[in-house]
PDB file of C-alpha atoms and ligand atoms in Angstrom:
ATOM      1  CA  MET A   1      17.760 129.026  52.075  1.00  0.00           C
ATOM      2  CA  ASN A   2      19.940 129.313  54.548  1.00  0.00           C
ATOM      3  CA  ASP A   3      19.463 125.154  56.135  1.00  0.00           C
ATOM      4  CA  MET A   4      20.608 123.878  53.124  1.00  0.00           C
ATOM      5  CA  ILE A   5      21.994 120.991  54.890  1.00  0.00           C
ATOM      6  CA  ASN A   6      25.185 120.072  53.206  1.00  0.00           C
ATOM      7  CA  VAL A   7      25.905 116.500  53.882  1.00  0.00           C
ATOM      8  CA  ALA A   8      29.666 114.113  53.032  1.00  0.00           C
ATOM      9  CA  LEU A   9      28.914 110.737  51.868  1.00  0.00           C
ATOM     10  CA  PRO A  10      31.282 108.072  51.759  1.00  0.00           C
ATOM     11  CA  LYS A  11      32.374 107.457  48.346  1.00  0.00           C
ATOM     12  CA  GLY A  12      31.232 103.396  47.252  1.00  0.00           C
ATOM     13  CA  ARG A  13      29.542 100.523  48.859  1.00  0.00           C
ATOM     14  CA  LEU A  14      28.824 101.700  52.599  1.00  0.00           C
ATOM     15  CA  GLY A  15      27.788 105.576  50.654  1.00  0.00           C
ATOM     16  CA  GLU A  16      24.415 104.252  48.217  1.00  0.00           C
ATOM     17  CA  LYS A  17      23.366 102.040  51.340  1.00  0.00           C
ATOM     18  CA  VAL A  18      23.608 105.343  53.043  1.00  0.00           C
ATOM     19  CA  TYR A  19      22.336 107.201  50.247  1.00  0.00           C
ATOM     20  CA  SER A  20      19.525 104.285  50.503  1.00  0.00           C
ATOM     21  CA  LEU A  21      19.206 105.372  53.784  1.00  0.00           C
ATOM     22  CA  PHE A  22      18.537 108.873  53.016  1.00  0.00           C
ATOM     23  CA  GLU A  23      16.817 109.215  50.113  1.00  0.00           C
ATOM     24  CA  SER A  24      13.492 106.453  52.294  1.00  0.00           C
ATOM     25  CA  ALA A  25      14.104 108.553  55.671  1.00  0.00           C
ATOM     26  CA  GLY A  26      13.393 111.538  53.320  1.00  0.00           C
ATOM     27  CA  TYR A  27      15.802 113.452  51.826  1.00  0.00           C
ATOM     28  CA  ASP A  28      15.640 112.497  48.257  1.00  0.00           C
ATOM     29  CA  CYS A  29      18.116 113.083  45.591  1.00  0.00           C
ATOM     30  CA  PRO A  30      17.683 110.665  42.750  1.00  0.00           C
ATOM     31  CA  ALA A  31      20.892 111.971  40.571  1.00  0.00           C
ATOM     32  CA  VAL A  32      23.210 110.911  43.196  1.00  0.00           C
ATOM     33  CA  MET A  33      23.089 107.157  41.873  1.00  0.00           C
ATOM     34  CA  ASP A  34      23.465 107.839  38.093  1.00  0.00           C
ATOM     35  CA  PRO A  35      26.832 106.370  37.169  1.00  0.00           C
ATOM     36  CA  GLY A  36      29.067 108.761  35.951  1.00  0.00           C
ATOM     37  CA  ARG A  37      31.903 110.785  37.862  1.00  0.00           C
ATOM     38  CA  ARG A  38      29.960 113.830  39.486  1.00  0.00           C
ATOM     39  CA  LEU A  39      30.453 114.117  42.677  1.00  0.00           C
ATOM     40  CA  LEU A  40      27.382 116.803  44.136  1.00  0.00           C
ATOM     41  CA  PHE A  41      24.163 117.309  43.881  1.00  0.00           C
ATOM     42  CA  GLU A  42      21.413 118.753  45.394  1.00  0.00           C
ATOM     43  CA  ASN A  43      17.931 118.599  45.551  1.00  0.00           C
ATOM     44  CA  GLU A  44      16.305 121.980  46.895  1.00  0.00           C
ATOM     45  CA  GLU A  45      12.981 120.496  47.603  1.00  0.00           C
ATOM     46  CA  ALA A  46      14.742 118.007  50.000  1.00  0.00           C
ATOM     47  CA  GLY A  47      17.869 120.698  51.776  1.00  0.00           C
ATOM     48  CA  VAL A  48      19.754 118.629  50.913  1.00  0.00           C
ATOM     49  CA  ARG A  49      22.896 119.078  49.119  1.00  0.00           C
ATOM     50  CA  TYR A  50      24.889 115.190  49.016  1.00  0.00           C
ATOM     51  CA  PHE A  51      28.380 115.126  47.727  1.00  0.00           C
ATOM     52  CA  TRP A  52      30.433 112.291  47.406  1.00  0.00           C
ATOM     53  CA  VAL A  53      34.150 111.614  49.240  1.00  0.00           C
ATOM     54  CA  LYS A  54      36.482 109.323  50.320  1.00  0.00           C
ATOM     55  CA  PRO A  55      35.017 106.913  53.931  1.00  0.00           C
ATOM     56  CA  SER A  56      38.875 108.406  55.374  1.00  0.00           C
ATOM     57  CA  ASP A  57      37.870 111.800  54.695  1.00  0.00           C
ATOM     58  CA  VAL A  58      34.185 112.543  55.558  1.00  0.00           C
ATOM     59  CA  PRO A  59      35.023 113.188  59.392  1.00  0.00           C
ATOM     60  CA  ILE A  60      37.453 115.821  57.283  1.00  0.00           C
ATOM     61  CA  TYR A  61      34.637 117.999  55.826  1.00  0.00           C
ATOM     62  CA  VAL A  62      32.506 117.612  58.760  1.00  0.00           C
ATOM     63  CA  GLU A  63      35.377 118.904  61.092  1.00  0.00           C
ATOM     64  CA  ARG A  64      36.183 121.797  58.875  1.00  0.00           C
ATOM     65  CA  GLY A  65      32.193 122.744  58.292  1.00  0.00           C
ATOM     66  CA  VAL A  66      31.832 122.192  54.618  1.00  0.00           C
ATOM     67  CA  ALA A  67      30.027 119.572  54.933  1.00  0.00           C
ATOM     68  CA  ASP A  68      27.607 120.442  57.874  1.00  0.00           C
ATOM     69  CA  VAL A  69      26.287 116.456  58.794  1.00  0.00           C
ATOM     70  CA  GLY A  70      29.188 113.134  57.484  1.00  0.00           C
ATOM     71  CA  VAL A  71      28.462 109.682  57.487  1.00  0.00           C
ATOM     72  CA  ALA A  72      31.443 107.501  58.183  1.00  0.00           C
ATOM     73  CA  GLY A  73      32.995 104.526  59.761  1.00  0.00           C
ATOM     74  CA  LYS A  74      33.075 103.621  63.415  1.00  0.00           C
ATOM     75  CA  ASP A  75      36.814 102.541  62.294  1.00  0.00           C
ATOM     76  CA  VAL A  76      38.260 105.503  60.556  1.00  0.00           C
ATOM     77  CA  LEU A  77      36.825 107.825  63.285  1.00  0.00           C
ATOM     78  CA  LEU A  78      38.671 105.994  66.017  1.00  0.00           C
ATOM     79  CA  GLU A  79      41.341 106.633  63.532  1.00  0.00           C
ATOM     80  CA  SER A  80      40.790 110.367  63.309  1.00  0.00           C
ATOM     81  CA  ARG A  81      39.216 111.725  66.502  1.00  0.00           C
ATOM     82  CA  PRO A  82      38.020 114.915  64.669  1.00  0.00           C
ATOM     83  CA  ASP A  83      36.396 116.881  66.521  1.00  0.00           C
ATOM     84  CA  VAL A  84      32.441 116.574  65.392  1.00  0.00           C
ATOM     85  CA  TYR A  85      29.162 115.565  67.382  1.00  0.00           C
ATOM     86  CA  GLU A  86      28.121 111.220  66.507  1.00  0.00           C
ATOM     87  CA  LEU A  87      24.802 111.286  66.849  1.00  0.00           C
ATOM     88  CA  CYS A  88      23.808 108.135  65.697  1.00  0.00           C
ATOM     89  CA  ASP A  89      24.599 104.361  64.859  1.00  0.00           C
ATOM     90  CA  LEU A  90      23.234 103.953  60.936  1.00  0.00           C
ATOM     91  CA  MET A  91      23.690  99.994  61.518  1.00  0.00           C
ATOM     92  CA  LEU A  92      25.197  99.527  58.076  1.00  0.00           C
ATOM     93  CA  GLY A  93      28.274  98.681  57.010  1.00  0.00           C
ATOM     94  CA  LYS A  94      28.165  96.123  60.397  1.00  0.00           C
ATOM     95  CA  CYS A  95      31.651  94.483  60.618  1.00  0.00           C
ATOM     96  CA  ARG A  96      34.557  94.086  63.184  1.00  0.00           C
ATOM     97  CA  MET A  97      38.568  94.933  63.756  1.00  0.00           C
ATOM     98  CA  ALA A  98      39.818  91.594  64.868  1.00  0.00           C
ATOM     99  CA  VAL A  99      43.658  90.803  65.073  1.00  0.00           C
ATOM    100  CA  ALA A 100      44.570  87.547  63.051  1.00  0.00           C
ATOM    101  CA  ALA A 101      48.021  86.063  62.678  1.00  0.00           C
ATOM    102  CA  LYS A 102      48.638  82.838  60.712  1.00  0.00           C
ATOM    103  CA  GLU A 103      47.704  79.546  62.108  1.00  0.00           C
ATOM    104  CA  GLY A 104      49.266  78.739  65.208  1.00  0.00           C
ATOM    105  CA  PHE A 105      50.742  82.162  65.968  1.00  0.00           C
ATOM    106  CA  VAL A 106      52.460  81.980  68.678  1.00  0.00           C
ATOM    107  CA  ASP A 107      53.383  85.870  70.593  1.00  0.00           C
ATOM    108  CA  ASP A 108      56.589  85.806  71.216  1.00  0.00           C
ATOM    109  CA  THR A 109      56.745  87.977  74.574  1.00  0.00           C
ATOM    110  CA  SER A 110      60.332  88.673  75.196  1.00  0.00           C
ATOM    111  CA  ARG A 111      60.314  90.895  72.405  1.00  0.00           C
ATOM    112  CA  PRO A 112      58.148  93.581  70.985  1.00  0.00           C
ATOM    113  CA  LEU A 113      55.684  92.308  69.066  1.00  0.00           C
ATOM    114  CA  ARG A 114      54.749  93.752  65.046  1.00  0.00           C
ATOM    115  CA  VAL A 115      51.734  94.517  63.853  1.00  0.00           C
ATOM    116  CA  ALA A 116      50.684  96.068  60.550  1.00  0.00           C
ATOM    117  CA  THR A 117      47.943  97.793  60.056  1.00  0.00           C
ATOM    118  CA  LYS A 118      45.835 100.491  58.328  1.00  0.00           C
ATOM    119  CA  PHE A 119      44.967 101.445  61.491  1.00  0.00           C
ATOM    120  CA  PRO A 120      48.163 102.546  64.114  1.00  0.00           C
ATOM    121  CA  VAL A 121      45.555 104.609  66.223  1.00  0.00           C
ATOM    122  CA  ILE A 122      43.540 101.986  67.393  1.00  0.00           C
ATOM    123  CA  ALA A 123      46.235  99.558  67.088  1.00  0.00           C
ATOM    124  CA  ARG A 124      48.256 101.212  69.492  1.00  0.00           C
ATOM    125  CA  GLU A 125      45.762 102.388  72.004  1.00  0.00           C
ATOM    126  CA  TYR A 126      45.054  98.438  71.671  1.00  0.00           C
ATOM    127  CA  TYR A 127      47.685  96.956  72.665  1.00  0.00           C
ATOM    128  CA  ALA A 128      48.789  99.388  75.683  1.00  0.00           C
ATOM    129  CA  SER A 129      45.865  98.959  77.345  1.00  0.00           C
ATOM    130  CA  ARG A 130      47.259  95.665  77.072  1.00  0.00           C
ATOM    131  CA  SER A 131      50.561  96.728  78.057  1.00  0.00           C
ATOM    132  CA  ARG A 132      52.160  94.835  75.111  1.00  0.00           C
ATOM    133  CA  GLU A 133      54.837  97.193  73.862  1.00  0.00           C
ATOM    134  CA  ILE A 134      54.452  97.167  70.058  1.00  0.00           C
ATOM    135  CA  ASP A 135      56.424  97.414  66.897  1.00  0.00           C
ATOM    136  CA  ILE A 136      53.961  99.209  64.509  1.00  0.00           C
ATOM    137  CA  ILE A 137      54.305  98.688  60.362  1.00  0.00           C
ATOM    138  CA  LYS A 138      51.438 101.019  59.122  1.00  0.00           C
ATOM    139  CA  LEU A 139      50.315  99.904  55.595  1.00  0.00           C
ATOM    140  CA  ASN A 140      47.046 101.254  53.212  1.00  0.00           C
ATOM    141  CA  GLY A 141      46.188  98.055  51.664  1.00  0.00           C
ATOM    142  CA  SER A 142      46.720  93.866  51.118  1.00  0.00           C
ATOM    143  CA  ILE A 143      47.476  94.535  54.966  1.00  0.00           C
ATOM    144  CA  GLU A 144      46.684  90.566  55.240  1.00  0.00           C
ATOM    145  CA  ILE A 145      50.107  89.522  52.884  1.00  0.00           C
ATOM    146  CA  ALA A 146      52.496  91.643  55.874  1.00  0.00           C
ATOM    147  CA  PRO A 147      52.461  87.977  57.851  1.00  0.00           C
ATOM    148  CA  LEU A 148      53.249  85.689  54.914  1.00  0.00           C
ATOM    149  CA  LEU A 149      55.503  87.373  54.231  1.00  0.00           C
ATOM    150  CA  GLY A 150      57.484  88.084  57.130  1.00  0.00           C
ATOM    151  CA  LEU A 151      56.493  91.228  57.852  1.00  0.00           C
ATOM    152  CA  SER A 152      54.468  90.954  60.912  1.00  0.00           C
ATOM    153  CA  ASP A 153      53.490  88.913  63.572  1.00  0.00           C
ATOM    154  CA  VAL A 154      50.027  90.483  63.476  1.00  0.00           C
ATOM    155  CA  ILE A 155      47.855  92.215  61.733  1.00  0.00           C
ATOM    156  CA  VAL A 156      44.402  94.746  63.357  1.00  0.00           C
ATOM    157  CA  ASP A 157      42.468  94.898  60.396  1.00  0.00           C
ATOM    158  CA  ILE A 158      38.527  94.954  59.479  1.00  0.00           C
ATOM    159  CA  VAL A 159      36.985  91.975  58.579  1.00  0.00           C
ATOM    160  CA  GLU A 160      33.510  91.601  57.722  1.00  0.00           C
ATOM    161  CA  THR A 161      32.741  88.668  55.889  1.00  0.00           C
ATOM    162  CA  GLY A 162      35.759  86.179  57.257  1.00  0.00           C
ATOM    163  CA  LYS A 163      36.892  85.696  53.602  1.00  0.00           C
ATOM    164  CA  THR A 164      40.038  87.987  53.132  1.00  0.00           C
ATOM    165  CA  LEU A 165      41.514  86.261  56.457  1.00  0.00           C
ATOM    166  CA  ALA A 166      40.193  82.462  55.543  1.00  0.00           C
ATOM    167  CA  GLU A 167      41.663  83.029  51.361  1.00  0.00           C
ATOM    168  CA  ASN A 168      44.662  84.019  53.041  1.00  0.00           C
ATOM    169  CA  GLY A 169      45.471  81.759  55.624  1.00  0.00           C
ATOM    170  CA  LEU A 170      44.624  83.869  58.931  1.00  0.00           C
ATOM    171  CA  VAL A 171      42.976  83.534  61.270  1.00  0.00           C
ATOM    172  CA  PRO A 172      40.735  86.153  63.640  1.00  0.00           C
ATOM    173  CA  PHE A 173      42.346  85.493  67.437  1.00  0.00           C
ATOM    174  CA  GLU A 174      40.731  88.257  69.161  1.00  0.00           C
ATOM    175  CA  THR A 175      37.974  90.880  68.243  1.00  0.00           C
ATOM    176  CA  VAL A 176      39.291  95.289  69.080  1.00  0.00           C
ATOM    177  CA  VAL A 177      35.910  96.753  68.307  1.00  0.00           C
ATOM    178  CA  GLY A 178      32.466  96.146  66.696  1.00  0.00           C
ATOM    179  CA  ILE A 179      32.553  98.144  64.021  1.00  0.00           C
ATOM    180  CA  SER A 180      29.373 100.679  61.996  1.00  0.00           C
ATOM    181  CA  ALA A 181      28.189 103.078  60.238  1.00  0.00           C
ATOM    182  CA  ARG A 182      27.280 106.635  62.599  1.00  0.00           C
ATOM    183  CA  LEU A 183      25.888 110.686  61.913  1.00  0.00           C
ATOM    184  CA  ILE A 184      28.514 113.065  62.407  1.00  0.00           C
ATOM    185  CA  SER A 185      27.216 116.344  62.773  1.00  0.00           C
ATOM    186  CA  ASN A 186      29.779 119.400  62.608  1.00  0.00           C
ATOM    187  CA  LYS A 187      29.152 121.121  66.130  1.00  0.00           C
ATOM    188  CA  VAL A 188      28.780 124.667  64.790  1.00  0.00           C
ATOM    189  CA  SER A 189      26.454 123.977  62.619  1.00  0.00           C
ATOM    190  CA  TYR A 190      24.807 121.500  64.804  1.00  0.00           C
ATOM    191  CA  LYS A 191      23.956 124.669  66.624  1.00  0.00           C
ATOM    192  CA  PHE A 192      22.953 126.831  64.002  1.00  0.00           C
ATOM    193  CA  LYS A 193      21.245 124.290  61.455  1.00  0.00           C
ATOM    194  CA  SER A 194      19.746 122.773  64.906  1.00  0.00           C
ATOM    195  CA  ALA A 195      16.232 122.697  63.059  1.00  0.00           C
ATOM    196  CA  ALA A 196      16.543 121.233  60.458  1.00  0.00           C
ATOM    197  CA  ILE A 197      19.637 118.924  61.223  1.00  0.00           C
ATOM    198  CA  ARG A 198      17.337 117.460  64.350  1.00  0.00           C
ATOM    199  CA  GLU A 199      15.344 116.555  62.120  1.00  0.00           C
ATOM    200  CA  MET A 200      16.723 114.643  59.880  1.00  0.00           C
ATOM    201  CA  GLU A 201      19.032 112.982  63.006  1.00  0.00           C
ATOM    202  CA  GLU A 202      14.905 111.555  63.705  1.00  0.00           C
ATOM    203  CA  LYS A 203      14.350 110.508  60.232  1.00  0.00           C
ATOM    204  CA  VAL A 204      17.386 109.077  59.376  1.00  0.00           C
ATOM    205  CA  ARG A 205      17.559 107.071  62.878  1.00  0.00           C
ATOM    206  CA  ARG A 206      14.030 106.324  62.333  1.00  0.00           C
ATOM    207  CA  ALA A 207      14.982 104.509  58.503  1.00  0.00           C
ATOM    208  CA  ALA A 208      17.287 102.621  60.439  1.00  0.00           C
ATOM    209  CA  GLU A 209      15.779 100.839  62.724  1.00  0.00           C
ATOM    210  CA  LYS A 210      12.988 100.439  60.471  1.00  0.00           C
ATOM    211  CA  LYS A 211      15.785  98.621  57.279  1.00  0.00           C
ATOM    212  CA  ALA A 212      17.372  96.840  60.449  1.00  0.00           C
ATOM    213  CA  GLU A 213      14.421  95.264  62.095  1.00  0.00           C
ATOM    214  CA  GLU A 214      13.347  93.931  58.519  1.00  0.00           C
ATOM    215  CA  THR A 215      16.791  92.869  57.393  1.00  0.00           C
ATOM    216  CA  LYS A 216      16.142  91.401  60.988  1.00  0.00           C
ATOM    217  CA  LYS A 217      13.302  89.367  60.325  1.00  0.00           C
TER     218      LYS A 217
HETATM  219  C1  PRP B   1      38.496  95.658  54.022  1.00  0.00           C
HETATM  220  C2  PRP B   1      40.110  95.096  55.473  1.00  0.00           C
HETATM  221  C3  PRP B   1      39.834  93.244  54.418  1.00  0.00           C
HETATM  222  C4  PRP B   1      38.903  92.740  53.903  1.00  0.00           C
HETATM  223  C5  PRP B   1      37.697  92.378  55.191  1.00  0.00           C
HETATM  224  O1  PRP B   1      39.469  95.708  53.420  1.00  0.00           O
HETATM  225  O2  PRP B   1      41.124  95.779  54.727  1.00  0.00           O
HETATM  226  O3  PRP B   1      40.994  93.345  53.649  1.00  0.00           O
HETATM  227  O4  PRP B   1      37.610  94.178  53.794  1.00  0.00           O
HETATM  228  O5  PRP B   1      36.391  92.213  54.155  1.00  0.00           O
HETATM  229  P1  PRP B   1      36.354  90.562  54.412  1.00  0.00           P
HETATM  230  O6  PRP B   1      35.901  90.453  55.699  1.00  0.00           O
HETATM  231  O7  PRP B   1      34.758  90.838  54.056  1.00  0.00           O
HETATM  232  O8  PRP B   1      37.304  89.685  53.232  1.00  0.00           O
HETATM  233  P2  PRP B   1      38.326  96.865  51.776  1.00  0.00           P
HETATM  234  O9  PRP B   1      37.838  95.754  50.747  1.00  0.00           O
HETATM  235  O10 PRP B   1      37.527  97.886  51.851  1.00  0.00           O
HETATM  236  O11 PRP B   1      40.112  97.602  50.641  1.00  0.00           O
HETATM  237  P3  PRP B   1      41.186  97.948  51.780  1.00  0.00           P
HETATM  238  O12 PRP B   1      42.152  97.503  51.968  1.00  0.00           O
HETATM  239  O13 PRP B   1      41.548  98.879  49.995  1.00  0.00           O
HETATM  240  O14 PRP B   1      40.605  99.402  51.958  1.00  0.00           O
END
């Protein structure tokens, strides 16, 4: 059966929600949620093969065609700009990319703004659109600590509940962009496995809409 669809799922909290969406859309593969360290799962009957990968690697697998489709956060897509199709918004993993700083921060426009972030592409584009000169400090985690230690003036980072900022005495003061999980597809797969991928897209989109409706209630 050559229309087996290979799906790259983002490992972690978001991935579990994403898998349960695929499951409710008819693409179940119970072993996916088994505790353990396996990363590759298949349900031939449902025509699907899943693999767990690091969230920021999902676009790489999809762009290279190893995965036909995958699920990635809009933050990851904006940062890595993969050459893939973005099929639909799954309305999961909702959060925002924001600029935050210490309470009372005032921008000194006589010098470049020091911006600590895991998302240099997004941050650069944001400040370029505002014609503000910046000095990017690329970090890989614990971004919130940078302004506290004087490494940066501000941070550009993901804010979900706002707890991490609050507990570190930081305040969000500008939203850069809203974020949620997106279903993406490899461009060649979308052509050659067209029927199977479109069917999956439709079913998963409907399951996402249903889920979003339920959460509203
Ligand atoms: C993200 C982000 C913040 C935190 C925000 O980190 O970088 O630190 O979540 O969430 P909150 O607003 O609900 O407190 P993540 O958990 O993805 O870890 P990472 O920094 O290791 O990527």
